[in-house]
Amino acid sequence: AQSVAQPEDQVNVAEGNPLTVKCTYSVSGNPYLFWYVQYPNRGLQFLLKYITGDNLVKGSYGFEAEFNKSQTSFHLKKPSALVSDSALYFCAVRDMKAAGNKLTFGGGTRVLVKP
Amino acid sequence: DAGVIQSPRHEVTEMGQEVTLRCKPISGHNSLFWYRQTMMRGLELLIYFNNNVPIDDSGMPEDRFSAKMPNASFSTLKIQPSEPRDSAVYFCASSPSLGQGNTEAFFGQGTRLTVV
């Protein structure tokens, strides 16, 4: 069975400081990995994905994520956080070999960027 | 494309009533997912379809919940009878199947269900 873990319920960071949101995953095959962001009273918005190739992927709004196969991690990063980055962030995985292409999400991490 | 369209956006119903949530996926997407989001349990996958066929419904909490996808452009999630603990935001998402290039799922705005 595939799974995703986001060990931190909440991350607090001062504006202008680096932001990291952690994610680890478990799949039987090779993973497709995703990050989504959710603002209050909205649906989930796609930020970035790792499919294959370069382990460092860049996405929307200055976010990037690094795929680490040996540590089965896909941490989300932003060099300089903005107050507007305050939101709920979800990591997700799809197993390339799983029948039916199931998409599994982590529990989410709330990010609070303080001015 | 207008994206994934869910209706209604808000639903308030009395306990015991039947509730039907609707979803129109993005045209050409083969996979459709229904999720439920609550403060206590986070984002839960209820059921997903591939090419209109249910693949995994192990996340459906009880027999009171049922989902259908009669064609590629429409899906419903029904709760009958509804209970207060069903109150949540229900999301529908669609994506191309793996191997078709773009692999990310696109979410609707959700239906906020309140059962009183």
CSV table of C-alpha atoms in Angstrom, one decimal:
chain,number,residue,atom,x,y,z
A,1,ALA,CA,0.0,0.0,0.0
A,2,GLN,CA,1.2,3.5,-0.7
A,3,SER,CA,1.3,6.2,1.9
A,4,VAL,CA,2.6,9.7,2.5
A,5,ALA,CA,3.7,11.2,5.8
A,6,GLN,CA,4.0,14.9,6.7
A,7,PRO,CA,5.5,14.9,10.2
A,8,GLU,CA,4.8,18.5,11.1
A,9,ASP,CA,1.2,19.7,11.6
A,10,GLN,CA,2.4,23.3,11.5
A,11,VAL,CA,5.4,25.2,10.5
A,12,ASN,CA,6.0,28.8,11.7
A,13,VAL,CA,8.5,31.0,9.9
A,14,ALA,CA,9.3,34.7,9.8
A,15,GLU,CA,8.8,36.5,6.5
A,16,GLY,CA,12.0,36.5,4.4
A,17,ASN,CA,13.3,33.4,6.1
A,18,PRO,CA,13.7,30.0,4.3
A,19,LEU,CA,10.7,27.7,4.4
A,20,THR,CA,10.8,23.9,4.4
A,21,VAL,CA,7.9,21.5,4.6
A,22,LYS,CA,8.8,17.9,5.0
A,23,CYS,CA,7.3,14.9,3.2
A,24,THR,CA,8.2,11.2,3.1
A,25,TYR,CA,6.5,8.5,1.1
A,26,SER,CA,6.2,4.8,0.6
A,27,VAL,CA,5.3,3.0,-2.6
A,28,SER,CA,6.1,-0.4,-4.1
A,29,GLY,CA,7.1,0.9,-7.4
A,30,ASN,CA,8.6,4.2,-8.7
A,31,PRO,CA,6.7,7.3,-7.4
A,32,TYR,CA,5.2,10.3,-9.0
A,33,LEU,CA,5.3,13.0,-6.3
A,34,PHE,CA,3.3,16.2,-6.0
A,35,TRP,CA,2.8,19.2,-3.8
A,36,TYR,CA,-0.5,21.1,-3.5
A,37,VAL,CA,-1.5,24.2,-1.6
A,38,GLN,CA,-4.9,25.0,-0.1
A,39,TYR,CA,-6.0,28.5,0.8
A,40,PRO,CA,-9.0,29.0,3.1
A,41,ASN,CA,-12.3,27.9,1.6
A,42,ARG,CA,-10.7,26.9,-1.6
A,43,GLY,CA,-9.8,23.7,-3.4
A,44,LEU,CA,-6.3,22.3,-3.7
A,45,GLN,CA,-4.0,24.0,-6.2
A,46,PHE,CA,-1.1,22.1,-7.9
A,47,LEU,CA,2.3,23.5,-7.1
A,48,LEU,CA,4.9,21.2,-8.6
A,49,LYS,CA,5.6,17.5,-9.4
A,50,TYR,CA,8.5,15.0,-9.7
A,51,ILE,CA,8.1,12.4,-12.4
A,52,THR,CA,11.7,11.6,-13.5
A,53,GLY,CA,14.9,13.3,-14.2
A,54,ASP,CA,16.5,16.1,-12.2
A,55,ASN,CA,15.9,15.6,-8.5
A,56,LEU,CA,15.3,19.3,-7.9
A,57,VAL,CA,12.0,20.5,-9.4
A,58,LYS,CA,10.8,24.0,-9.5
A,59,GLY,CA,7.2,25.1,-9.4
A,60,SER,CA,4.8,27.9,-8.9
A,61,TYR,CA,5.3,31.0,-6.7
A,62,GLY,CA,9.0,30.3,-6.2
A,63,PHE,CA,8.6,26.9,-4.6
A,64,GLU,CA,10.9,24.0,-5.3
A,65,ALA,CA,11.2,20.5,-4.0
A,66,GLU,CA,14.0,17.9,-3.9
A,67,PHE,CA,13.4,14.2,-4.5
A,68,ASN,CA,15.7,12.0,-2.5
A,69,LYS,CA,15.2,8.3,-3.4
A,70,SER,CA,17.4,6.9,-0.7
A,71,GLN,CA,15.5,8.8,2.0
A,72,THR,CA,12.1,8.4,0.3
A,73,SER,CA,11.6,12.1,0.8
A,74,PHE,CA,10.2,15.0,-1.2
A,75,HIS,CA,10.6,18.1,0.9
A,76,LEU,CA,9.1,21.4,-0.3
A,77,LYS,CA,11.3,24.5,0.0
A,78,LYS,CA,11.1,28.2,-0.6
A,79,PRO,CA,14.3,30.4,-0.1
A,80,SER,CA,12.4,33.5,1.2
A,81,ALA,CA,8.9,33.1,2.6
A,82,LEU,CA,6.1,35.6,2.1
A,83,VAL,CA,3.1,36.3,4.4
A,84,SER,CA,0.9,35.3,1.5
A,85,ASP,CA,2.5,31.8,1.6
A,86,SER,CA,0.5,31.1,4.7
A,87,ALA,CA,-1.7,28.2,3.8
A,88,LEU,CA,-2.2,24.4,4.1
A,89,TYR,CA,0.3,22.3,2.1
A,90,PHE,CA,-0.3,18.7,1.0
A,91,CYS,CA,2.2,16.2,-0.4
A,92,ALA,CA,0.9,13.4,-2.6
A,93,VAL,CA,2.1,10.3,-4.3
A,94,ARG,CA,1.0,8.1,-7.2
A,95,ASP,CA,2.6,4.7,-7.8
A,96,MET,CA,3.6,4.4,-11.4
A,97,LYS,CA,3.0,0.7,-11.3
A,98,ALA,CA,-0.2,0.7,-9.2
A,99,ALA,CA,-3.3,-0.4,-11.0
A,100,GLY,CA,-5.8,2.4,-11.4
A,101,ASN,CA,-3.3,5.2,-10.6
A,102,LYS,CA,-4.4,5.9,-7.0
A,103,LEU,CA,-3.5,9.3,-5.7
A,104,THR,CA,-2.7,9.4,-1.9
A,105,PHE,CA,-2.3,12.5,0.1
A,106,GLY,CA,-0.4,13.2,3.4
A,107,GLY,CA,-2.2,14.8,6.4
A,108,GLY,CA,-1.2,18.3,5.4
A,109,THR,CA,1.1,20.9,7.1
A,110,ARG,CA,-0.2,24.3,8.0
A,111,VAL,CA,2.3,27.1,7.2
A,112,LEU,CA,2.2,30.3,9.1
A,113,VAL,CA,4.5,33.1,7.9
A,114,LYS,CA,4.7,36.0,10.3
A,115,PRO,CA,5.6,39.5,9.2
B,1,ASP,CA,-11.5,24.6,-19.9
B,2,ALA,CA,-13.5,25.6,-16.9
B,3,GLY,CA,-11.8,23.1,-14.7
B,4,VAL,CA,-13.5,20.5,-12.4
B,5,ILE,CA,-17.0,21.7,-11.6
B,6,GLN,CA,-18.8,20.6,-8.5
B,7,SER,CA,-22.3,21.4,-7.4
B,8,PRO,CA,-23.7,22.5,-5.1
B,9,ARG,CA,-21.0,24.6,-3.4
B,10,HIS,CA,-22.9,24.5,-0.1
B,11,GLU,CA,-25.5,22.1,1.1
B,12,VAL,CA,-27.4,22.1,4.4
B,13,THR,CA,-29.7,19.2,5.1
B,14,GLU,CA,-31.5,17.5,7.9
B,15,MET,CA,-30.3,14.2,9.4
B,16,GLY,CA,-31.9,11.3,7.5
B,17,GLN,CA,-32.2,13.1,4.2
B,18,GLU,CA,-30.6,12.0,1.0
B,19,VAL,CA,-27.8,14.1,-0.3
B,20,THR,CA,-26.3,14.0,-3.8
B,21,LEU,CA,-23.1,15.7,-4.7
B,22,ARG,CA,-22.2,16.2,-8.4
B,23,CYS,CA,-18.9,16.5,-10.3
B,24,LYS,CA,-18.0,17.3,-13.9
B,25,PRO,CA,-14.4,16.4,-14.6
B,26,ILE,CA,-12.1,18.1,-17.0
B,27,SER,CA,-12.8,16.9,-20.5
B,28,GLY,CA,-10.4,14.1,-21.6
B,29,HIS,CA,-9.3,13.1,-18.1
B,30,ASN,CA,-9.6,9.4,-17.4
B,31,SER,CA,-9.3,9.3,-13.6
B,32,LEU,CA,-11.8,10.8,-11.2
B,33,PHE,CA,-11.4,11.0,-7.4
B,34,TRP,CA,-13.7,11.8,-4.5
B,35,TYR,CA,-12.1,13.1,-1.3
B,36,ARG,CA,-13.6,14.2,2.0
B,37,GLN,CA,-11.9,16.8,4.2
B,38,THR,CA,-12.5,17.4,7.9
B,39,MET,CA,-10.4,18.9,10.7
B,40,MET,CA,-10.2,15.6,12.5
B,41,ARG,CA,-9.3,13.3,9.7
B,42,GLY,CA,-7.7,15.5,7.1
B,43,LEU,CA,-8.1,14.7,3.4
B,44,GLU,CA,-9.5,11.2,2.9
B,45,LEU,CA,-9.8,9.4,-0.5
B,46,LEU,CA,-13.3,7.9,-0.6
B,47,ILE,CA,-13.3,6.3,-4.1
B,48,TYR,CA,-11.7,6.7,-7.5
B,49,PHE,CA,-12.6,5.8,-11.0
B,50,ASN,CA,-10.6,5.0,-14.1
B,51,ASN,CA,-12.4,5.2,-17.5
B,52,ASN,CA,-15.7,5.4,-15.6
B,53,VAL,CA,-15.0,2.1,-13.7
B,54,PRO,CA,-14.7,2.2,-9.9
B,55,ILE,CA,-11.2,1.0,-9.0
B,56,ASP,CA,-11.0,1.3,-5.3
B,57,ASP,CA,-13.9,2.2,-3.0
B,58,SER,CA,-12.2,1.0,0.2
B,59,GLY,CA,-12.3,4.6,1.6
B,60,MET,CA,-16.1,4.8,1.5
B,61,PRO,CA,-17.0,4.9,5.2
B,62,GLU,CA,-20.3,3.1,5.2
B,63,ASP,CA,-22.9,1.6,3.0
B,64,ARG,CA,-24.8,4.8,3.3
B,65,PHE,CA,-22.2,6.2,0.8
B,66,SER,CA,-22.4,5.4,-2.9
B,67,ALA,CA,-20.8,6.8,-6.0
B,68,LYS,CA,-21.4,6.4,-9.7
B,69,MET,CA,-19.9,7.6,-12.9
B,70,PRO,CA,-22.4,6.9,-15.7
B,71,ASN,CA,-20.2,8.6,-18.3
B,72,ALA,CA,-16.9,10.3,-18.8
B,73,SER,CA,-18.3,13.7,-18.0
B,74,PHE,CA,-20.3,13.2,-14.8
B,75,SER,CA,-20.1,11.6,-11.4
B,76,THR,CA,-22.2,11.6,-8.3
B,77,LEU,CA,-21.6,10.9,-4.6
B,78,LYS,CA,-24.7,10.0,-2.7
B,79,ILE,CA,-25.3,9.8,1.0
B,80,GLN,CA,-28.4,8.1,2.1
B,81,PRO,CA,-29.4,8.6,4.9
B,82,SER,CA,-27.2,11.5,5.9
B,83,GLU,CA,-25.9,11.9,9.5
B,84,PRO,CA,-24.4,14.9,11.3
B,85,ARG,CA,-20.9,13.2,11.3
B,86,ASP,CA,-21.0,13.3,7.5
B,87,SER,CA,-20.6,17.1,7.7
B,88,ALA,CA,-17.4,17.9,5.8
B,89,VAL,CA,-16.1,19.4,2.6
B,90,TYR,CA,-16.2,17.0,-0.3
B,91,PHE,CA,-13.8,17.4,-3.2
B,92,CYS,CA,-13.8,15.9,-6.6
B,93,ALA,CA,-10.6,15.8,-8.7
B,94,SER,CA,-9.7,14.5,-12.1
B,95,SER,CA,-6.5,13.7,-14.0
B,96,PRO,CA,-5.2,12.0,-17.0
B,97,SER,CA,-4.2,8.4,-16.4
B,98,LEU,CA,-0.5,7.8,-15.8
B,99,GLY,CA,1.4,7.5,-19.0
B,100,GLN,CA,-0.4,10.3,-20.8
B,101,GLY,CA,2.1,13.1,-20.0
B,102,ASN,CA,0.5,15.4,-17.5
B,103,THR,CA,-0.1,13.4,-14.3
B,104,GLU,CA,-1.3,15.9,-11.7
B,105,ALA,CA,-4.9,16.0,-10.5
B,106,PHE,CA,-7.0,19.1,-10.7
B,107,PHE,CA,-9.5,19.8,-7.9
B,108,GLY,CA,-12.9,21.3,-7.9
B,109,GLN,CA,-13.9,24.0,-5.4
B,110,GLY,CA,-15.6,21.5,-3.2
B,111,THR,CA,-19.0,21.1,-1.7
B,112,ARG,CA,-19.4,22.1,2.0
B,113,LEU,CA,-22.0,19.7,3.5
B,114,THR,CA,-23.6,20.4,6.8
B,115,VAL,CA,-26.0,17.9,8.2
B,116,VAL,CA,-28.1,19.2,11.1
